[in-house]
Amino acid sequence: MDEALLRNLTPSVLALLVRRGADFAAAEDAVQDALVEAVRVWPADPPRDPKGWLVTVAWRKFLDQSRADTARRRREDRAGEEPAPGPAPAVDDTLRLYFLCAHPSLTPSSAVALTLRAVGGLTTRQIARAYLVPEATMAQRVSRAKRTVSGVRFDRPGDVATVLRVLYLVFNEGYSGDVDLAAEAIRLTRQLAAGTDHPEVAGLLALMLLHHARRAGRTAPDGSLVPLAEQDRGRWDTRLIAEGVAILQAALARDRLGEFQAQAAIAALHADAPTAEETDWAQIVEWYDELLCLTDNPVVRLNRAVAVGEADGPRAGLTALAELDGSLPRHTAVAAYLHERDGDLETAARLYAEAAHHAPTLAERDHLTRQAARLNARRRH
């Protein structure tokens, strides 16, 4: 069973149903039912045209649902619109669907959650982790969003800012999570940049390219995580770095700074340093200060504490960290790193072990466990 194929086809199938008149919530339910049917049927009888198969089955599921509605007569008229058998049109509706999901009737946070779930292919747990909220809270948010748009015609596109937020979260999940969506997020952002004259679109594309350029260096051959300071910079993609920097410079020249441009500037400073020791941490702290003026985000403050620790010493970093909520994800791991830099190996080892216990991914847990073991071994010798 090719799960990647199903995930890639889902947005276009969903868009086709919406374009034929299905309201979004009903269409999403029908597509999910069709995917379940595909998992059951395809292993024994794979279709020659997977997309056409999904469209046909999803449309029939939608009609079955519609017939049970109080508006039965009106909706059954759509039965005559069922497409004739044959290949489905090769149209990429994914970006259009992102805009439609950013519907004016939804709050930005609800629109993002709904799009990530219905179009991005993320689970409720993955979305909750990205938003730093409990899974049950996110499940309620997605359900409310679906109820809000139930029966609403998706004919009024939402704003660019909401779509950028969705693309950013999809990329982050693909970059650091267990579903590889990073390349798809870059592809869609390139499409958006080609048709939208907006500096923050360029800023997001530059940010994605600069992060993606370092991807090969983030893991060792055994799959373990490699911290930025220890990465082999010869494995970084210099072509993507050059493209990202050029796009960023053009965006910054327009003097309309936004949070994605500021984040891209930080990524560019990391990419520009020949070695970890030559990183311009003082300038990175300045960019974090700019970023905090644009968005007072606790994760930004956490990352800034690390940068302060590098620029002004670990004690200064710990002072900045002390101002933040200790329950913030990765707070304990940052504290462990700064205590190690400050020479307090006993505290650092304890905090690394504690952080490993709460790590969101297996790779992070293993990395933090190894860090604790390394420091304990140093203390014994």
PDB file of N, CA, C and O in Angstrom, residues 263-329:
ATOM      1  N   GLN A 263      13.286  35.591  10.474  1.00  0.00           N
ATOM      2  CA  GLN A 263      13.752  34.226  10.703  1.00  0.00           C
ATOM      3  C   GLN A 263      14.726  33.785   9.625  1.00  0.00           C
ATOM      4  O   GLN A 263      15.721  33.098   9.905  1.00  0.00           O
ATOM      5  N   ALA A 264      14.451  34.180   8.383  1.00  0.00           N
ATOM      6  CA  ALA A 264      15.350  33.825   7.282  1.00  0.00           C
ATOM      7  C   ALA A 264      16.710  34.497   7.465  1.00  0.00           C
ATOM      8  O   ALA A 264      17.752  33.914   7.133  1.00  0.00           O
ATOM      9  N   ALA A 265      16.727  35.722   7.977  1.00  0.00           N
ATOM     10  CA  ALA A 265      17.994  36.415   8.216  1.00  0.00           C
ATOM     11  C   ALA A 265      18.830  35.653   9.240  1.00  0.00           C
ATOM     12  O   ALA A 265      20.065  35.545   9.102  1.00  0.00           O
ATOM     13  N   ILE A 266      18.187  35.122  10.273  1.00  0.00           N
ATOM     14  CA  ILE A 266      18.903  34.317  11.272  1.00  0.00           C
ATOM     15  C   ILE A 266      19.462  33.049  10.628  1.00  0.00           C
ATOM     16  O   ILE A 266      20.628  32.677  10.837  1.00  0.00           O
ATOM     17  N   ALA A 267      18.636  32.391   9.814  1.00  0.00           N
ATOM     18  CA  ALA A 267      19.092  31.173   9.135  1.00  0.00           C
ATOM     19  C   ALA A 267      20.246  31.474   8.189  1.00  0.00           C
ATOM     20  O   ALA A 267      21.181  30.676   8.050  1.00  0.00           O
ATOM     21  N   ALA A 268      20.209  32.638   7.535  1.00  0.00           N
ATOM     22  CA  ALA A 268      21.271  33.022   6.606  1.00  0.00           C
ATOM     23  C   ALA A 268      22.593  33.236   7.345  1.00  0.00           C
ATOM     24  O   ALA A 268      23.665  32.883   6.837  1.00  0.00           O
ATOM     25  N   LEU A 269      22.546  33.801   8.552  1.00  0.00           N
ATOM     26  CA  LEU A 269      23.763  34.003   9.334  1.00  0.00           C
ATOM     27  C   LEU A 269      24.391  32.668   9.729  1.00  0.00           C
ATOM     28  O   LEU A 269      25.622  32.524   9.742  1.00  0.00           O
ATOM     29  N   HIS A 270      23.551  31.688  10.076  1.00  0.00           N
ATOM     30  CA  HIS A 270      24.075  30.347  10.359  1.00  0.00           C
ATOM     31  C   HIS A 270      24.704  29.742   9.103  1.00  0.00           C
ATOM     32  O   HIS A 270      25.790  29.153   9.155  1.00  0.00           O
ATOM     33  N   ALA A 271      24.028  29.887   7.967  1.00  0.00           N
ATOM     34  CA  ALA A 271      24.512  29.291   6.727  1.00  0.00           C
ATOM     35  C   ALA A 271      25.792  29.967   6.241  1.00  0.00           C
ATOM     36  O   ALA A 271      26.622  29.343   5.574  1.00  0.00           O
ATOM     37  N   ASP A 272      25.964  31.245   6.574  1.00  0.00           N
ATOM     38  CA  ASP A 272      27.097  32.020   6.087  1.00  0.00           C
ATOM     39  C   ASP A 272      28.374  31.739   6.871  1.00  0.00           C
ATOM     40  O   ASP A 272      29.472  32.004   6.382  1.00  0.00           O
ATOM     41  N   ALA A 273      28.257  31.202   8.089  1.00  0.00           N
ATOM     42  CA  ALA A 273      29.432  30.970   8.927  1.00  0.00           C
ATOM     43  C   ALA A 273      30.221  29.757   8.431  1.00  0.00           C
ATOM     44  O   ALA A 273      29.662  28.656   8.348  1.00  0.00           O
ATOM     45  N   PRO A 274      31.514  29.921   8.115  1.00  0.00           N
ATOM     46  CA  PRO A 274      32.318  28.776   7.650  1.00  0.00           C
ATOM     47  C   PRO A 274      32.413  27.672   8.701  1.00  0.00           C
ATOM     48  O   PRO A 274      32.462  26.489   8.371  1.00  0.00           O
ATOM     49  N   THR A 275      32.444  28.061   9.977  1.00  0.00           N
ATOM     50  CA  THR A 275      32.462  27.101  11.078  1.00  0.00           C
ATOM     51  C   THR A 275      31.497  27.584  12.154  1.00  0.00           C
ATOM     52  O   THR A 275      31.107  28.756  12.184  1.00  0.00           O
ATOM     53  N   ALA A 276      31.160  26.689  13.080  1.00  0.00           N
ATOM     54  CA  ALA A 276      30.256  27.063  14.165  1.00  0.00           C
ATOM     55  C   ALA A 276      30.869  28.169  15.015  1.00  0.00           C
ATOM     56  O   ALA A 276      30.172  29.078  15.480  1.00  0.00           O
ATOM     57  N   GLU A 277      32.191  28.115  15.211  1.00  0.00           N
ATOM     58  CA  GLU A 277      32.867  29.106  16.049  1.00  0.00           C
ATOM     59  C   GLU A 277      32.832  30.502  15.426  1.00  0.00           C
ATOM     60  O   GLU A 277      32.956  31.504  16.141  1.00  0.00           O
ATOM     61  N   GLU A 278      32.678  30.587  14.117  1.00  0.00           N
ATOM     62  CA  GLU A 278      32.682  31.876  13.436  1.00  0.00           C
ATOM     63  C   GLU A 278      31.274  32.460  13.263  1.00  0.00           C
ATOM     64  O   GLU A 278      31.101  33.483  12.603  1.00  0.00           O
ATOM     65  N   THR A 279      30.273  31.829  13.850  1.00  0.00           N
ATOM     66  CA  THR A 279      28.897  32.338  13.757  1.00  0.00           C
ATOM     67  C   THR A 279      28.787  33.710  14.415  1.00  0.00           C
ATOM     68  O   THR A 279      29.298  33.922  15.523  1.00  0.00           O
ATOM     69  N   ASP A 280      28.116  34.625  13.745  1.00  0.00           N
ATOM     70  CA  ASP A 280      27.946  35.987  14.271  1.00  0.00           C
ATOM     71  C   ASP A 280      26.749  36.002  15.229  1.00  0.00           C
ATOM     72  O   ASP A 280      25.648  36.445  14.886  1.00  0.00           O
ATOM     73  N   TRP A 281      26.994  35.536  16.454  1.00  0.00           N
ATOM     74  CA  TRP A 281      25.913  35.406  17.426  1.00  0.00           C
ATOM     75  C   TRP A 281      25.354  36.760  17.854  1.00  0.00           C
ATOM     76  O   TRP A 281      24.164  36.878  18.141  1.00  0.00           O
ATOM     77  N   ALA A 282      26.202  37.774  17.907  1.00  0.00           N
ATOM     78  CA  ALA A 282      25.713  39.103  18.313  1.00  0.00           C
ATOM     79  C   ALA A 282      24.659  39.609  17.330  1.00  0.00           C
ATOM     80  O   ALA A 282      23.611  40.158  17.736  1.00  0.00           O
ATOM     81  N   GLN A 283      24.904  39.396  16.035  1.00  0.00           N
ATOM     82  CA  GLN A 283      23.924  39.837  15.043  1.00  0.00           C
ATOM     83  C   GLN A 283      22.671  38.965  15.094  1.00  0.00           C
ATOM     84  O   GLN A 283      21.550  39.454  14.886  1.00  0.00           O
ATOM     85  N   ILE A 284      22.850  37.692  15.405  1.00  0.00           N
ATOM     86  CA  ILE A 284      21.685  36.803  15.538  1.00  0.00           C
ATOM     87  C   ILE A 284      20.790  37.273  16.685  1.00  0.00           C
ATOM     88  O   ILE A 284      19.558  37.283  16.572  1.00  0.00           O
ATOM     89  N   VAL A 285      21.399  37.678  17.810  1.00  0.00           N
ATOM     90  CA  VAL A 285      20.601  38.202  18.930  1.00  0.00           C
ATOM     91  C   VAL A 285      19.827  39.439  18.485  1.00  0.00           C
ATOM     92  O   VAL A 285      18.644  39.608  18.830  1.00  0.00           O
ATOM     93  N   GLU A 286      20.463  40.310  17.703  1.00  0.00           N
ATOM     94  CA  GLU A 286      19.777  41.506  17.217  1.00  0.00           C
ATOM     95  C   GLU A 286      18.574  41.145  16.351  1.00  0.00           C
ATOM     96  O   GLU A 286      17.509  41.784  16.450  1.00  0.00           O
ATOM     97  N   TRP A 287      18.726  40.115  15.517  1.00  0.00           N
ATOM     98  CA  TRP A 287      17.596  39.697  14.681  1.00  0.00           C
ATOM     99  C   TRP A 287      16.489  39.063  15.530  1.00  0.00           C
ATOM    100  O   TRP A 287      15.303  39.240  15.241  1.00  0.00           O
ATOM    101  N   TYR A 288      16.870  38.350  16.587  1.00  0.00           N
ATOM    102  CA  TYR A 288      15.837  37.826  17.485  1.00  0.00           C
ATOM    103  C   TYR A 288      15.079  38.968  18.166  1.00  0.00           C
ATOM    104  O   TYR A 288      13.859  38.877  18.383  1.00  0.00           O
ATOM    105  N   ASP A 289      15.782  40.044  18.495  1.00  0.00           N
ATOM    106  CA  ASP A 289      15.102  41.203  19.078  1.00  0.00           C
ATOM    107  C   ASP A 289      14.111  41.808  18.083  1.00  0.00           C
ATOM    108  O   ASP A 289      12.998  42.213  18.459  1.00  0.00           O
ATOM    109  N   GLU A 290      14.517  41.887  16.808  1.00  0.00           N
ATOM    110  CA  GLU A 290      13.596  42.361  15.768  1.00  0.00           C
ATOM    111  C   GLU A 290      12.388  41.433  15.667  1.00  0.00           C
ATOM    112  O   GLU A 290      11.238  41.882  15.543  1.00  0.00           O
ATOM    113  N   LEU A 291      12.653  40.145  15.737  1.00  0.00           N
ATOM    114  CA  LEU A 291      11.579  39.160  15.614  1.00  0.00           C
ATOM    115  C   LEU A 291      10.596  39.271  16.774  1.00  0.00           C
ATOM    116  O   LEU A 291       9.371  39.157  16.582  1.00  0.00           O
ATOM    117  N   LEU A 292      11.112  39.534  17.973  1.00  0.00           N
ATOM    118  CA  LEU A 292      10.227  39.677  19.131  1.00  0.00           C
ATOM    119  C   LEU A 292       9.357  40.923  19.019  1.00  0.00           C
ATOM    120  O   LEU A 292       8.245  40.947  19.553  1.00  0.00           O
ATOM    121  N   CYS A 293       9.834  41.936  18.329  1.00  0.00           N
ATOM    122  CA  CYS A 293       9.001  43.125  18.105  1.00  0.00           C
ATOM    123  C   CYS A 293       7.840  42.805  17.172  1.00  0.00           C
ATOM    124  O   CYS A 293       6.778  43.441  17.240  1.00  0.00           O
ATOM    125  N   LEU A 294       8.033  41.808  16.311  1.00  0.00           N
ATOM    126  CA  LEU A 294       7.005  41.428  15.350  1.00  0.00           C
ATOM    127  C   LEU A 294       6.056  40.380  15.905  1.00  0.00           C
ATOM    128  O   LEU A 294       4.869  40.374  15.593  1.00  0.00           O
ATOM    129  N   THR A 295       6.585  39.487  16.726  1.00  0.00           N
ATOM    130  CA  THR A 295       5.755  38.412  17.273  1.00  0.00           C
ATOM    131  C   THR A 295       6.329  37.982  18.609  1.00  0.00           C
ATOM    132  O   THR A 295       7.435  37.442  18.671  1.00  0.00           O
ATOM    133  N   ASP A 296       5.600  38.228  19.678  1.00  0.00           N
ATOM    134  CA  ASP A 296       6.074  37.875  21.023  1.00  0.00           C
ATOM    135  C   ASP A 296       5.780  36.402  21.271  1.00  0.00           C
ATOM    136  O   ASP A 296       4.883  36.039  22.029  1.00  0.00           O
ATOM    137  N   ASN A 297       6.592  35.555  20.634  1.00  0.00           N
ATOM    138  CA  ASN A 297       6.378  34.110  20.656  1.00  0.00           C
ATOM    139  C   ASN A 297       7.314  33.473  21.679  1.00  0.00           C
ATOM    140  O   ASN A 297       8.518  33.763  21.686  1.00  0.00           O
ATOM    141  N   PRO A 298       6.807  32.586  22.560  1.00  0.00           N
ATOM    142  CA  PRO A 298       7.682  31.980  23.569  1.00  0.00           C
ATOM    143  C   PRO A 298       8.814  31.143  22.970  1.00  0.00           C
ATOM    144  O   PRO A 298       9.898  31.054  23.546  1.00  0.00           O
ATOM    145  N   VAL A 299       8.578  30.521  21.814  1.00  0.00           N
ATOM    146  CA  VAL A 299       9.637  29.738  21.172  1.00  0.00           C
ATOM    147  C   VAL A 299      10.750  30.661  20.684  1.00  0.00           C
ATOM    148  O   VAL A 299      11.939  30.320  20.771  1.00  0.00           O
ATOM    149  N   VAL A 300      10.384  31.835  20.189  1.00  0.00           N
ATOM    150  CA  VAL A 300      11.396  32.816  19.774  1.00  0.00           C
ATOM    151  C   VAL A 300      12.223  33.234  20.983  1.00  0.00           C
ATOM    152  O   VAL A 300      13.461  33.340  20.907  1.00  0.00           O
ATOM    153  N   ARG A 301      11.576  33.472  22.110  1.00  0.00           N
ATOM    154  CA  ARG A 301      12.311  33.856  23.326  1.00  0.00           C
ATOM    155  C   ARG A 301      13.245  32.732  23.774  1.00  0.00           C
ATOM    156  O   ARG A 301      14.361  32.992  24.263  1.00  0.00           O
ATOM    157  N   LEU A 302      12.805  31.482  23.608  1.00  0.00           N
ATOM    158  CA  LEU A 302      13.656  30.345  23.978  1.00  0.00           C
ATOM    159  C   LEU A 302      14.896  30.298  23.090  1.00  0.00           C
ATOM    160  O   LEU A 302      16.029  30.136  23.585  1.00  0.00           O
ATOM    161  N   ASN A 303      14.694  30.453  21.796  1.00  0.00           N
ATOM    162  CA  ASN A 303      15.832  30.440  20.871  1.00  0.00           C
ATOM    163  C   ASN A 303      16.755  31.646  21.119  1.00  0.00           C
ATOM    164  O   ASN A 303      17.976  31.534  20.975  1.00  0.00           O
ATOM    165  N   ARG A 304      16.160  32.765  21.465  1.00  0.00           N
ATOM    166  CA  ARG A 304      16.973  33.939  21.763  1.00  0.00           C
ATOM    167  C   ARG A 304      17.855  33.685  22.979  1.00  0.00           C
ATOM    168  O   ARG A 304      19.017  34.142  23.020  1.00  0.00           O
ATOM    169  N   ALA A 305      17.357  32.963  23.976  1.00  0.00           N
ATOM    170  CA  ALA A 305      18.160  32.660  25.164  1.00  0.00           C
ATOM    171  C   ALA A 305      19.408  31.866  24.779  1.00  0.00           C
ATOM    172  O   ALA A 305      20.495  32.103  25.327  1.00  0.00           O
ATOM    173  N   VAL A 306      19.263  30.946  23.831  1.00  0.00           N
ATOM    174  CA  VAL A 306      20.421  30.188  23.352  1.00  0.00           C
ATOM    175  C   VAL A 306      21.411  31.132  22.689  1.00  0.00           C
ATOM    176  O   VAL A 306      22.629  31.072  22.942  1.00  0.00           O
ATOM    177  N   ALA A 307      20.898  32.023  21.827  1.00  0.00           N
ATOM    178  CA  ALA A 307      21.770  32.960  21.122  1.00  0.00           C
ATOM    179  C   ALA A 307      22.488  33.892  22.101  1.00  0.00           C
ATOM    180  O   ALA A 307      23.677  34.184  21.944  1.00  0.00           O
ATOM    181  N   VAL A 308      21.781  34.352  23.134  1.00  0.00           N
ATOM    182  CA  VAL A 308      22.401  35.204  24.158  1.00  0.00           C
ATOM    183  C   VAL A 308      23.505  34.427  24.874  1.00  0.00           C
ATOM    184  O   VAL A 308      24.591  34.971  25.166  1.00  0.00           O
ATOM    185  N   GLY A 309      23.243  33.151  25.149  1.00  0.00           N
ATOM    186  CA  GLY A 309      24.256  32.323  25.800  1.00  0.00           C
ATOM    187  C   GLY A 309      25.512  32.173  24.967  1.00  0.00           C
ATOM    188  O   GLY A 309      26.622  32.061  25.501  1.00  0.00           O
ATOM    189  N   GLU A 310      25.354  32.156  23.642  1.00  0.00           N
ATOM    190  CA  GLU A 310      26.510  32.060  22.756  1.00  0.00           C
ATOM    191  C   GLU A 310      27.213  33.412  22.621  1.00  0.00           C
ATOM    192  O   GLU A 310      28.443  33.485  22.561  1.00  0.00           O
ATOM    193  N   ALA A 311      26.446  34.491  22.554  1.00  0.00           N
ATOM    194  CA  ALA A 311      27.028  35.816  22.327  1.00  0.00           C
ATOM    195  C   ALA A 311      27.646  36.405  23.587  1.00  0.00           C
ATOM    196  O   ALA A 311      28.732  37.002  23.543  1.00  0.00           O
ATOM    197  N   ASP A 312      26.968  36.248  24.740  1.00  0.00           N
ATOM    198  CA  ASP A 312      27.378  36.925  25.972  1.00  0.00           C
ATOM    199  C   ASP A 312      27.789  35.965  27.085  1.00  0.00           C
ATOM    200  O   ASP A 312      28.044  36.405  28.205  1.00  0.00           O
ATOM    201  N   GLY A 313      27.804  34.686  26.798  1.00  0.00           N
ATOM    202  CA  GLY A 313      28.200  33.715  27.802  1.00  0.00           C
ATOM    203  C   GLY A 313      27.008  32.966  28.377  1.00  0.00           C
ATOM    204  O   GLY A 313      25.882  33.470  28.387  1.00  0.00           O
ATOM    205  N   PRO A 314      27.236  31.716  28.879  1.00  0.00           N
ATOM    206  CA  PRO A 314      26.126  30.872  29.351  1.00  0.00           C
ATOM    207  C   PRO A 314      25.353  31.460  30.524  1.00  0.00           C
ATOM    208  O   PRO A 314      24.147  31.232  30.635  1.00  0.00           O
ATOM    209  N   ARG A 315      26.026  32.233  31.402  1.00  0.00           N
ATOM    210  CA  ARG A 315      25.291  32.828  32.537  1.00  0.00           C
ATOM    211  C   ARG A 315      24.226  33.801  32.030  1.00  0.00           C
ATOM    212  O   ARG A 315      23.107  33.834  32.552  1.00  0.00           O
ATOM    213  N   ALA A 316      24.583  34.580  31.006  1.00  0.00           N
ATOM    214  CA  ALA A 316      23.604  35.511  30.430  1.00  0.00           C
ATOM    215  C   ALA A 316      22.464  34.741  29.782  1.00  0.00           C
ATOM    216  O   ALA A 316      21.289  35.142  29.863  1.00  0.00           O
ATOM    217  N   GLY A 317      22.785  33.629  29.138  1.00  0.00           N
ATOM    218  CA  GLY A 317      21.747  32.805  28.530  1.00  0.00           C
ATOM    219  C   GLY A 317      20.808  32.226  29.575  1.00  0.00           C
ATOM    220  O   GLY A 317      19.582  32.202  29.386  1.00  0.00           O
ATOM    221  N   LEU A 318      21.358  31.760  30.688  1.00  0.00           N
ATOM    222  CA  LEU A 318      20.530  31.214  31.764  1.00  0.00           C
ATOM    223  C   LEU A 318      19.647  32.286  32.384  1.00  0.00           C
ATOM    224  O   LEU A 318      18.511  32.018  32.783  1.00  0.00           O
ATOM    225  N   THR A 319      20.165  33.507  32.484  1.00  0.00           N
ATOM    226  CA  THR A 319      19.349  34.610  33.005  1.00  0.00           C
ATOM    227  C   THR A 319      18.161  34.877  32.095  1.00  0.00           C
ATOM    228  O   THR A 319      17.028  35.072  32.560  1.00  0.00           O
ATOM    229  N   ALA A 320      18.401  34.871  30.766  1.00  0.00           N
ATOM    230  CA  ALA A 320      17.303  35.066  29.814  1.00  0.00           C
ATOM    231  C   ALA A 320      16.319  33.909  29.877  1.00  0.00           C
ATOM    232  O   ALA A 320      15.098  34.098  29.792  1.00  0.00           O
ATOM    233  N   LEU A 321      16.839  32.706  30.074  1.00  0.00           N
ATOM    234  CA  LEU A 321      15.985  31.520  30.138  1.00  0.00           C
ATOM    235  C   LEU A 321      15.103  31.537  31.383  1.00  0.00           C
ATOM    236  O   LEU A 321      13.960  31.071  31.349  1.00  0.00           O
ATOM    237  N   ALA A 322      15.609  32.079  32.465  1.00  0.00           N
ATOM    238  CA  ALA A 322      14.862  32.102  33.728  1.00  0.00           C
ATOM    239  C   ALA A 322      13.581  32.914  33.633  1.00  0.00           C
ATOM    240  O   ALA A 322      12.668  32.748  34.452  1.00  0.00           O
ATOM    241  N   GLU A 323      13.490  33.789  32.642  1.00  0.00           N
ATOM    242  CA  GLU A 323      12.293  34.609  32.469  1.00  0.00           C
ATOM    243  C   GLU A 323      11.166  33.852  31.767  1.00  0.00           C
ATOM    244  O   GLU A 323      10.049  34.371  31.676  1.00  0.00           O
ATOM    245  N   LEU A 324      11.442  32.642  31.280  1.00  0.00           N
ATOM    246  CA  LEU A 324      10.462  31.898  30.489  1.00  0.00           C
ATOM    247  C   LEU A 324       9.802  30.803  31.307  1.00  0.00           C
ATOM    248  O   LEU A 324      10.346  30.324  32.310  1.00  0.00           O
ATOM    249  N   ASP A 325       8.628  30.372  30.867  1.00  0.00           N
ATOM    250  CA  ASP A 325       7.874  29.300  31.508  1.00  0.00           C
ATOM    251  C   ASP A 325       8.648  27.990  31.367  1.00  0.00           C
ATOM    252  O   ASP A 325       8.983  27.563  30.264  1.00  0.00           O
ATOM    253  N   GLY A 326       8.919  27.341  32.480  1.00  0.00           N
ATOM    254  CA  GLY A 326       9.681  26.092  32.460  1.00  0.00           C
ATOM    255  C   GLY A 326       8.982  24.948  31.770  1.00  0.00           C
ATOM    256  O   GLY A 326       9.627  23.942  31.430  1.00  0.00           O
ATOM    257  N   SER A 327       7.673  25.053  31.558  1.00  0.00           N
ATOM    258  CA  SER A 327       6.944  23.973  30.884  1.00  0.00           C
ATOM    259  C   SER A 327       7.008  24.082  29.367  1.00  0.00           C
ATOM    260  O   SER A 327       6.488  23.218  28.657  1.00  0.00           O
ATOM    261  N   LEU A 328       7.647  25.119  28.866  1.00  0.00           N
ATOM    262  CA  LEU A 328       7.761  25.306  27.418  1.00  0.00           C
ATOM    263  C   LEU A 328       8.541  24.146  26.811  1.00  0.00           C
ATOM    264  O   LEU A 328       9.593  23.763  27.338  1.00  0.00           O
ATOM    265  N   PRO A 329       8.048  23.541  25.724  1.00  0.00           N
ATOM    266  CA  PRO A 329       8.783  22.435  25.095  1.00  0.00           C
ATOM    267  C   PRO A 329      10.229  22.822  24.797  1.00  0.00           C
ATOM    268  O   PRO A 329      10.496  23.923  24.307  1.00  0.00           O
TER     269      PRO A 329
END
